[in-house]
PDB file of C-alpha atoms in Angstrom:
ATOM      1  CA  UNK A   1       2.491   4.493  22.525  1.00 78.00           C
ATOM      2  CA  UNK A   2       2.789   1.425  24.658  1.00 76.00           C
ATOM      3  CA  UNK A   3       5.914  -0.067  23.007  1.00 77.00           C
ATOM      4  CA  UNK A   4       8.418   2.645  24.255  1.00 76.00           C
ATOM      5  CA  UNK A   5       9.041   5.805  26.242  1.00 79.00           C
ATOM      6  CA  UNK A   6       8.875   8.128  23.246  1.00 80.00           C
ATOM      7  CA  UNK A   7       5.424   8.388  21.673  1.00 83.00           C
ATOM      8  CA  UNK A   8       4.382  10.339  18.438  1.00 87.00           C
ATOM      9  CA  UNK A   9       3.985  14.121  18.813  1.00 92.00           C
ATOM     10  CA  UNK A  10       2.358  17.016  16.905  1.00 96.00           C
ATOM     11  CA  UNK A  11       3.973  20.254  16.935  1.00 96.00           C
ATOM     12  CA  UNK A  12       1.628  23.342  16.038  1.00 97.00           C
ATOM     13  CA  UNK A  13       1.683  27.111  16.073  1.00 96.00           C
ATOM     14  CA  UNK A  14      -0.823  28.513  18.545  1.00 96.00           C
ATOM     15  CA  UNK A  15      -0.872  31.753  16.758  1.00 95.00           C
ATOM     16  CA  UNK A  16      -2.516  29.965  13.863  1.00 94.00           C
ATOM     17  CA  UNK A  17      -4.269  27.022  15.551  1.00 96.00           C
ATOM     18  CA  UNK A  18      -6.433  26.526  18.659  1.00 96.00           C
ATOM     19  CA  UNK A  19      -6.148  22.985  20.147  1.00 97.00           C
ATOM     20  CA  UNK A  20      -9.742  21.982  21.101  1.00 96.00           C
ATOM     21  CA  UNK A  21      -9.205  18.342  22.017  1.00 94.00           C
ATOM     22  CA  UNK A  22      -6.209  16.001  22.645  1.00 94.00           C
ATOM     23  CA  UNK A  23      -6.855  12.879  24.835  1.00 88.00           C
ATOM     24  CA  UNK A  24      -4.334  12.002  27.357  1.00 83.00           C
ATOM     25  CA  UNK A  25      -3.776   8.276  28.165  1.00 74.00           C
ATOM     26  CA  UNK A  26      -5.353   8.605  31.722  1.00 80.00           C
ATOM     27  CA  UNK A  27      -8.281  10.694  30.683  1.00 85.00           C
ATOM     28  CA  UNK A  28     -11.590   9.038  31.647  1.00 85.00           C
ATOM     29  CA  UNK A  29     -13.718   7.769  28.788  1.00 82.00           C
ATOM     30  CA  UNK A  30     -10.937   7.688  26.228  1.00 84.00           C
ATOM     31  CA  UNK A  31     -11.114   5.014  23.461  1.00 89.00           C
ATOM     32  CA  UNK A  32      -7.953   3.574  21.480  1.00 87.00           C
ATOM     33  CA  UNK A  33      -9.270   5.152  18.359  1.00 91.00           C
ATOM     34  CA  UNK A  34      -9.136   8.745  19.972  1.00 91.00           C
ATOM     35  CA  UNK A  35      -5.554   8.479  20.989  1.00 89.00           C
ATOM     36  CA  UNK A  36      -3.043  10.585  19.075  1.00 93.00           C
ATOM     37  CA  UNK A  37      -5.792  12.619  17.378  1.00 96.00           C
ATOM     38  CA  UNK A  38      -5.883  16.266  17.711  1.00 97.00           C
ATOM     39  CA  UNK A  39      -8.970  18.560  16.932  1.00 97.00           C
ATOM     40  CA  UNK A  40      -7.772  21.888  15.896  1.00 97.00           C
ATOM     41  CA  UNK A  41      -9.633  25.297  14.865  1.00 96.00           C
ATOM     42  CA  UNK A  42      -8.098  27.666  12.486  1.00 95.00           C
ATOM     43  CA  UNK A  43      -7.750  30.803  14.621  1.00 92.00           C
ATOM     44  CA  UNK A  44      -8.088  33.244  11.716  1.00 89.00           C
ATOM     45  CA  UNK A  45     -11.129  31.526  10.166  1.00 90.00           C
ATOM     46  CA  UNK A  46     -13.760  33.272  12.306  1.00 88.00           C
ATOM     47  CA  UNK A  47     -14.234  35.885  14.971  1.00 87.00           C
ATOM     48  CA  UNK A  48     -15.808  33.535  17.521  1.00 88.00           C
ATOM     49  CA  UNK A  49     -15.623  29.884  18.472  1.00 88.00           C
ATOM     50  CA  UNK A  50     -18.598  28.535  16.623  1.00 88.00           C
ATOM     51  CA  UNK A  51     -17.545  30.228  13.380  1.00 89.00           C
ATOM     52  CA  UNK A  52     -14.025  28.840  13.189  1.00 93.00           C
ATOM     53  CA  UNK A  53     -13.111  26.106  10.646  1.00 94.00           C
ATOM     54  CA  UNK A  54     -11.943  22.812  12.254  1.00 97.00           C
ATOM     55  CA  UNK A  55     -10.004  19.852  11.294  1.00 97.00           C
ATOM     56  CA  UNK A  56      -8.366  16.743  12.798  1.00 98.00           C
ATOM     57  CA  UNK A  57      -4.796  15.846  12.729  1.00 98.00           C
ATOM     58  CA  UNK A  58      -3.456  12.314  13.641  1.00 97.00           C
ATOM     59  CA  UNK A  59      -0.036  10.778  14.102  1.00 96.00           C
ATOM     60  CA  UNK A  60       0.764   7.156  14.515  1.00 96.00           C
ATOM     61  CA  UNK A  61       3.576   4.715  14.847  1.00 95.00           C
ATOM     62  CA  UNK A  62       2.498   1.278  13.836  1.00 96.00           C
ATOM     63  CA  UNK A  63       3.902  -2.018  15.131  1.00 95.00           C
ATOM     64  CA  UNK A  64       7.093  -2.657  13.220  1.00 94.00           C
ATOM     65  CA  UNK A  65       7.304  -6.488  13.381  1.00 93.00           C
ATOM     66  CA  UNK A  66       3.712  -7.868  12.805  1.00 95.00           C
ATOM     67  CA  UNK A  67       1.326  -7.375   9.888  1.00 96.00           C
ATOM     68  CA  UNK A  68      -1.516  -8.641  11.900  1.00 97.00           C
ATOM     69  CA  UNK A  69      -1.000  -6.066  14.595  1.00 96.00           C
ATOM     70  CA  UNK A  70      -0.579  -3.237  11.930  1.00 97.00           C
ATOM     71  CA  UNK A  71      -3.916  -4.306  10.496  1.00 98.00           C
ATOM     72  CA  UNK A  72      -5.678  -3.923  13.796  1.00 97.00           C
ATOM     73  CA  UNK A  73      -4.046  -0.586  14.236  1.00 96.00           C
ATOM     74  CA  UNK A  74      -5.252   0.546  10.757  1.00 97.00           C
ATOM     75  CA  UNK A  75      -8.814  -0.580  11.684  1.00 97.00           C
ATOM     76  CA  UNK A  76      -8.846   1.709  14.561  1.00 95.00           C
ATOM     77  CA  UNK A  77      -7.559   4.793  12.303  1.00 96.00           C
ATOM     78  CA  UNK A  78     -10.158   3.973   9.652  1.00 97.00           C
ATOM     79  CA  UNK A  79     -12.879   5.712  11.346  1.00 96.00           C
ATOM     80  CA  UNK A  80     -11.246   8.985  10.274  1.00 97.00           C
ATOM     81  CA  UNK A  81     -11.851   8.209   6.569  1.00 97.00           C
ATOM     82  CA  UNK A  82     -15.023   8.679   4.670  1.00 95.00           C
ATOM     83  CA  UNK A  83     -17.353   8.535   7.695  1.00 95.00           C
ATOM     84  CA  UNK A  84     -15.661  11.627   9.301  1.00 97.00           C
ATOM     85  CA  UNK A  85     -17.208  14.917   8.155  1.00 96.00           C
ATOM     86  CA  UNK A  86     -14.268  17.053   9.376  1.00 97.00           C
ATOM     87  CA  UNK A  87     -11.225  17.452   7.098  1.00 98.00           C
ATOM     88  CA  UNK A  88      -8.469  15.018   8.539  1.00 98.00           C
ATOM     89  CA  UNK A  89      -4.720  14.928   7.850  1.00 98.00           C
ATOM     90  CA  UNK A  90      -2.771  12.360   9.437  1.00 97.00           C
ATOM     91  CA  UNK A  91       0.237   9.965   9.027  1.00 93.00           C
ATOM     92  CA  UNK A  92       3.447   8.685  10.503  1.00 95.00           C
ATOM     93  CA  UNK A  93       5.672   5.688  10.337  1.00 96.00           C
ATOM     94  CA  UNK A  94       3.012   3.016   9.533  1.00 97.00           C
ATOM     95  CA  UNK A  95       5.855   0.412   9.009  1.00 96.00           C
ATOM     96  CA  UNK A  96       4.151  -1.061   5.936  1.00 97.00           C
ATOM     97  CA  UNK A  97       3.831  -0.198   2.268  1.00 98.00           C
ATOM     98  CA  UNK A  98       0.648  -0.364  -0.017  1.00 98.00           C
ATOM     99  CA  UNK A  99      -0.086  -2.502  -2.958  1.00 98.00           C
ATOM    100  CA  UNK A 100       0.774  -1.239  -6.561  1.00 97.00           C
ATOM    101  CA  UNK A 101       3.795  -1.593  -8.670  1.00 96.00           C
ATOM    102  CA  UNK A 102       4.153   2.123  -8.990  1.00 97.00           C
ATOM    103  CA  UNK A 103       5.387   2.282  -5.298  1.00 98.00           C
ATOM    104  CA  UNK A 104       8.926   1.520  -4.417  1.00 97.00           C
ATOM    105  CA  UNK A 105       9.679  -2.245  -4.274  1.00 97.00           C
ATOM    106  CA  UNK A 106      12.038  -4.440  -2.303  1.00 96.00           C
ATOM    107  CA  UNK A 107      14.165  -7.523  -3.196  1.00 96.00           C
ATOM    108  CA  UNK A 108      12.744  -9.706  -0.390  1.00 95.00           C
ATOM    109  CA  UNK A 109      15.302 -12.536  -1.137  1.00 94.00           C
ATOM    110  CA  UNK A 110      18.102 -10.127  -0.088  1.00 95.00           C
ATOM    111  CA  UNK A 111      16.738 -10.208   3.549  1.00 93.00           C
ATOM    112  CA  UNK A 112      16.970 -13.137   6.053  1.00 93.00           C
ATOM    113  CA  UNK A 113      13.851 -15.069   6.789  1.00 91.00           C
ATOM    114  CA  UNK A 114      13.450 -13.332  10.042  1.00 91.00           C
ATOM    115  CA  UNK A 115      13.807  -9.794   8.471  1.00 92.00           C
ATOM    116  CA  UNK A 116      11.194 -10.810   5.650  1.00 94.00           C
ATOM    117  CA  UNK A 117       8.437 -11.319   8.301  1.00 94.00           C
ATOM    118  CA  UNK A 118       8.529  -7.797   9.547  1.00 95.00           C
ATOM    119  CA  UNK A 119       7.124  -6.157   6.552  1.00 95.00           C
ATOM    120  CA  UNK A 120       6.697  -8.946   4.128  1.00 95.00           C
ATOM    121  CA  UNK A 121       4.421 -11.921   3.628  1.00 95.00           C
ATOM    122  CA  UNK A 122       4.864 -15.357   2.178  1.00 95.00           C
ATOM    123  CA  UNK A 123       2.563 -15.747  -0.914  1.00 93.00           C
ATOM    124  CA  UNK A 124       0.804 -19.066  -1.798  1.00 93.00           C
ATOM    125  CA  UNK A 125       3.221 -19.716  -4.641  1.00 94.00           C
ATOM    126  CA  UNK A 126       6.195 -19.692  -2.216  1.00 92.00           C
ATOM    127  CA  UNK A 127       7.453 -16.298  -3.090  1.00 94.00           C
ATOM    128  CA  UNK A 128       7.744 -13.296  -0.864  1.00 96.00           C
ATOM    129  CA  UNK A 129       6.130  -9.811  -1.161  1.00 96.00           C
ATOM    130  CA  UNK A 130       5.159  -6.865   0.926  1.00 97.00           C
ATOM    131  CA  UNK A 131       2.472  -7.266   3.556  1.00 98.00           C
ATOM    132  CA  UNK A 132       0.175  -4.378   2.414  1.00 98.00           C
ATOM    133  CA  UNK A 133      -2.974  -5.190   4.455  1.00 98.00           C
ATOM    134  CA  UNK A 134      -2.792  -2.325   6.901  1.00 98.00           C
ATOM    135  CA  UNK A 135      -2.231   0.528   4.485  1.00 98.00           C
ATOM    136  CA  UNK A 136      -4.488  -0.949   1.862  1.00 98.00           C
ATOM    137  CA  UNK A 137      -7.221  -1.011   4.506  1.00 98.00           C
ATOM    138  CA  UNK A 138      -6.951   2.755   4.876  1.00 98.00           C
ATOM    139  CA  UNK A 139      -6.317   3.756   1.174  1.00 98.00           C
ATOM    140  CA  UNK A 140      -7.777   0.814  -0.773  1.00 98.00           C
ATOM    141  CA  UNK A 141      -6.159  -1.998  -2.861  1.00 98.00           C
ATOM    142  CA  UNK A 142      -4.507  -0.973  -6.160  1.00 98.00           C
ATOM    143  CA  UNK A 143      -6.277  -2.186  -9.249  1.00 97.00           C
ATOM    144  CA  UNK A 144      -3.626  -2.469 -12.077  1.00 95.00           C
ATOM    145  CA  UNK A 145      -6.351  -2.375 -14.734  1.00 95.00           C
ATOM    146  CA  UNK A 146      -8.067   0.799 -13.708  1.00 95.00           C
ATOM    147  CA  UNK A 147      -5.182   2.229 -12.002  1.00 95.00           C
ATOM    148  CA  UNK A 148      -7.307   3.236  -9.032  1.00 96.00           C
ATOM    149  CA  UNK A 149      -7.598   2.076  -5.502  1.00 98.00           C
ATOM    150  CA  UNK A 150     -10.766   0.123  -4.287  1.00 97.00           C
ATOM    151  CA  UNK A 151     -12.319  -0.872  -1.028  1.00 96.00           C
ATOM    152  CA  UNK A 152     -10.532   1.592   1.127  1.00 97.00           C
ATOM    153  CA  UNK A 153     -11.627   3.402   4.114  1.00 97.00           C
ATOM    154  CA  UNK A 154     -11.689   6.809   2.496  1.00 97.00           C
ATOM    155  CA  UNK A 155      -8.213   7.944   3.263  1.00 98.00           C
ATOM    156  CA  UNK A 156      -5.933   8.954   0.351  1.00 98.00           C
ATOM    157  CA  UNK A 157      -2.117   8.823   0.167  1.00 98.00           C
ATOM    158  CA  UNK A 158      -0.671  12.493  -0.439  1.00 98.00           C
ATOM    159  CA  UNK A 159       2.218  10.646  -2.147  1.00 98.00           C
ATOM    160  CA  UNK A 160      -0.020   9.301  -4.717  1.00 98.00           C
ATOM    161  CA  UNK A 161      -1.884  12.511  -5.163  1.00 98.00           C
ATOM    162  CA  UNK A 162       1.493  14.147  -5.918  1.00 98.00           C
ATOM    163  CA  UNK A 163       2.364  11.256  -8.394  1.00 98.00           C
ATOM    164  CA  UNK A 164      -0.923  11.589 -10.217  1.00 96.00           C
ATOM    165  CA  UNK A 165      -0.309  15.263 -10.646  1.00 95.00           C
ATOM    166  CA  UNK A 166       3.010  14.416 -12.260  1.00 94.00           C
ATOM    167  CA  UNK A 167       3.544  10.792 -13.160  1.00 94.00           C
ATOM    168  CA  UNK A 168       6.897  11.523 -14.523  1.00 93.00           C
ATOM    169  CA  UNK A 169       8.059  11.906 -10.869  1.00 92.00           C
ATOM    170  CA  UNK A 170       8.490   8.354  -9.252  1.00 95.00           C
ATOM    171  CA  UNK A 171       7.378   7.913  -5.749  1.00 98.00           C
ATOM    172  CA  UNK A 172      10.429   8.046  -3.526  1.00 97.00           C
ATOM    173  CA  UNK A 173      11.106   5.577  -0.637  1.00 98.00           C
ATOM    174  CA  UNK A 174      10.956   7.066   2.869  1.00 98.00           C
ATOM    175  CA  UNK A 175      13.754   4.705   4.341  1.00 97.00           C
ATOM    176  CA  UNK A 176      17.330   5.652   3.710  1.00 95.00           C
ATOM    177  CA  UNK A 177      19.548   3.203   1.705  1.00 92.00           C
ATOM    178  CA  UNK A 178      21.438   0.551   3.754  1.00 90.00           C
ATOM    179  CA  UNK A 179      18.682   0.093   6.459  1.00 92.00           C
ATOM    180  CA  UNK A 180      16.428  -2.663   5.123  1.00 94.00           C
ATOM    181  CA  UNK A 181      18.178  -5.328   2.999  1.00 93.00           C
ATOM    182  CA  UNK A 182      16.840  -5.456  -0.527  1.00 95.00           C
ATOM    183  CA  UNK A 183      15.842  -1.523  -0.529  1.00 95.00           C
ATOM    184  CA  UNK A 184      13.818   0.915   1.189  1.00 95.00           C
ATOM    185  CA  UNK A 185       9.955   1.174   0.856  1.00 97.00           C
ATOM    186  CA  UNK A 186       7.466   3.896   1.289  1.00 98.00           C
ATOM    187  CA  UNK A 187       6.214   3.168   4.836  1.00 98.00           C
ATOM    188  CA  UNK A 188       6.023   6.853   6.144  1.00 98.00           C
ATOM    189  CA  UNK A 189       2.669   8.201   5.087  1.00 98.00           C
ATOM    190  CA  UNK A 190       0.630  11.395   4.877  1.00 98.00           C
ATOM    191  CA  UNK A 191      -3.028  10.607   4.622  1.00 98.00           C
ATOM    192  CA  UNK A 192      -6.119  12.816   3.928  1.00 98.00           C
ATOM    193  CA  UNK A 193      -9.714  11.992   4.045  1.00 98.00           C
ATOM    194  CA  UNK A 194     -12.151  13.057   1.380  1.00 97.00           C
ATOM    195  CA  UNK A 195     -13.041  16.413   3.166  1.00 97.00           C
ATOM    196  CA  UNK A 196      -9.279  17.320   3.322  1.00 98.00           C
ATOM    197  CA  UNK A 197      -8.157  16.345  -0.202  1.00 97.00           C
ATOM    198  CA  UNK A 198      -9.491  19.784  -1.619  1.00 96.00           C
ATOM    199  CA  UNK A 199      -7.058  21.503   0.761  1.00 96.00           C
ATOM    200  CA  UNK A 200      -3.956  19.460  -0.104  1.00 97.00           C
ATOM    201  CA  UNK A 201      -1.350  20.990  -2.400  1.00 97.00           C
ATOM    202  CA  UNK A 202       0.039  17.902  -4.200  1.00 97.00           C
ATOM    203  CA  UNK A 203       2.924  19.634  -5.832  1.00 96.00           C
ATOM    204  CA  UNK A 204       4.217  20.637  -2.363  1.00 97.00           C
ATOM    205  CA  UNK A 205       4.808  17.008  -1.233  1.00 98.00           C
ATOM    206  CA  UNK A 206       8.375  16.180  -0.655  1.00 97.00           C
ATOM    207  CA  UNK A 207      10.557  13.399   0.464  1.00 98.00           C
ATOM    208  CA  UNK A 208      13.537  15.113   1.755  1.00 97.00           C
ATOM    209  CA  UNK A 209      16.834  13.255   0.902  1.00 96.00           C
ATOM    210  CA  UNK A 210      19.612  13.646   3.471  1.00 93.00           C
ATOM    211  CA  UNK A 211      22.773  15.565   2.794  1.00 93.00           C
ATOM    212  CA  UNK A 212      25.089  13.007   1.032  1.00 89.00           C
ATOM    213  CA  UNK A 213      28.063  14.500   2.743  1.00 89.00           C
ATOM    214  CA  UNK A 214      26.715  14.056   6.224  1.00 91.00           C
ATOM    215  CA  UNK A 215      25.490  10.933   8.226  1.00 91.00           C
ATOM    216  CA  UNK A 216      21.610  10.928   8.097  1.00 92.00           C
ATOM    217  CA  UNK A 217      19.895  12.182  11.149  1.00 91.00           C
ATOM    218  CA  UNK A 218      17.472   9.137  11.014  1.00 93.00           C
ATOM    219  CA  UNK A 219      16.915   6.028   9.255  1.00 95.00           C
ATOM    220  CA  UNK A 220      13.658   7.658   7.823  1.00 96.00           C
ATOM    221  CA  UNK A 221      13.425  10.524   5.695  1.00 97.00           C
ATOM    222  CA  UNK A 222      11.402  13.607   6.378  1.00 96.00           C
ATOM    223  CA  UNK A 223       8.229  14.171   4.316  1.00 97.00           C
ATOM    224  CA  UNK A 224       6.237  17.359   4.059  1.00 97.00           C
ATOM    225  CA  UNK A 225       3.299  18.837   2.244  1.00 97.00           C
ATOM    226  CA  UNK A 226       1.214  22.091   2.497  1.00 97.00           C
ATOM    227  CA  UNK A 227      -2.490  22.676   3.054  1.00 95.00           C
ATOM    228  CA  UNK A 228      -4.699  25.577   2.304  1.00 94.00           C
ATOM    229  CA  UNK A 229      -7.512  25.238   4.793  1.00 89.00           C
ATOM    230  CA  UNK A 230      -8.995  28.608   3.933  1.00 75.00           C
ATOM    231  CA  UNK A 231      -9.965  27.504   0.351  1.00 56.00           C
ATOM    232  CA  UNK A 232     -13.610  26.565  -0.100  1.00 50.00           C
ATOM    233  CA  UNK A 233     -14.488  22.870  -0.142  1.00 51.00           C
ATOM    234  CA  UNK A 234     -15.303  21.068  -3.435  1.00 50.00           C
ATOM    235  CA  UNK A 235     -18.880  19.734  -3.868  1.00 49.00           C
ATOM    236  CA  UNK A 236     -19.262  16.268  -1.966  1.00 49.00           C
ATOM    237  CA  UNK A 237     -17.895  13.338  -3.807  1.00 45.00           C
ATOM    238  CA  UNK A 238     -20.417  10.560  -4.766  1.00 37.00           C
TER     239      UNK A 238
END
């Protein structure tokens, strides 16, 4: 990550996974859309290399102050959606939310004009709302009539997969209270492509709330989910 000294990282168990590719910044021939993307093989899925199940995992930290920059970053990530045949799981602090009233909302007038520009956008009618372009580019725009997403890149939000499995449980912000004036948004995302969604266990998705008796370890909350990569894939979606 060019903005600072501490880039995103992926921790993995080498007893379970074989790392087959991870581009380093100074590797010859590396493209921007290959950075922070790991290619793994499941060690126990086959006796030899060519028989082992593979998947991709990416982690990113999008630009915090510019929706235009985030959209460009999302365009690079979008190649890992419906055009990628391997299962893909990815995510990170994307510093933006998506469209849809079912997601956590923010009182934009509680923020200063400078603060609004980081994750918000000024609408034609003069009101402020969230800048959802980057995440919508990946998962699609929310259609309130059909309650579906359209025109996405073939990535799906695990948070929404969990919400669809149990709509009685609201989607939780991933930013702790008191950080962003007007309320926290869902800006930390776990995303899966079409090939990975059969292996996601939606009921394991969690936004971990910090201990109320202790100072939170971060302004963001930990999010987790489980995968079952040994399960057979569902028929291809049309």
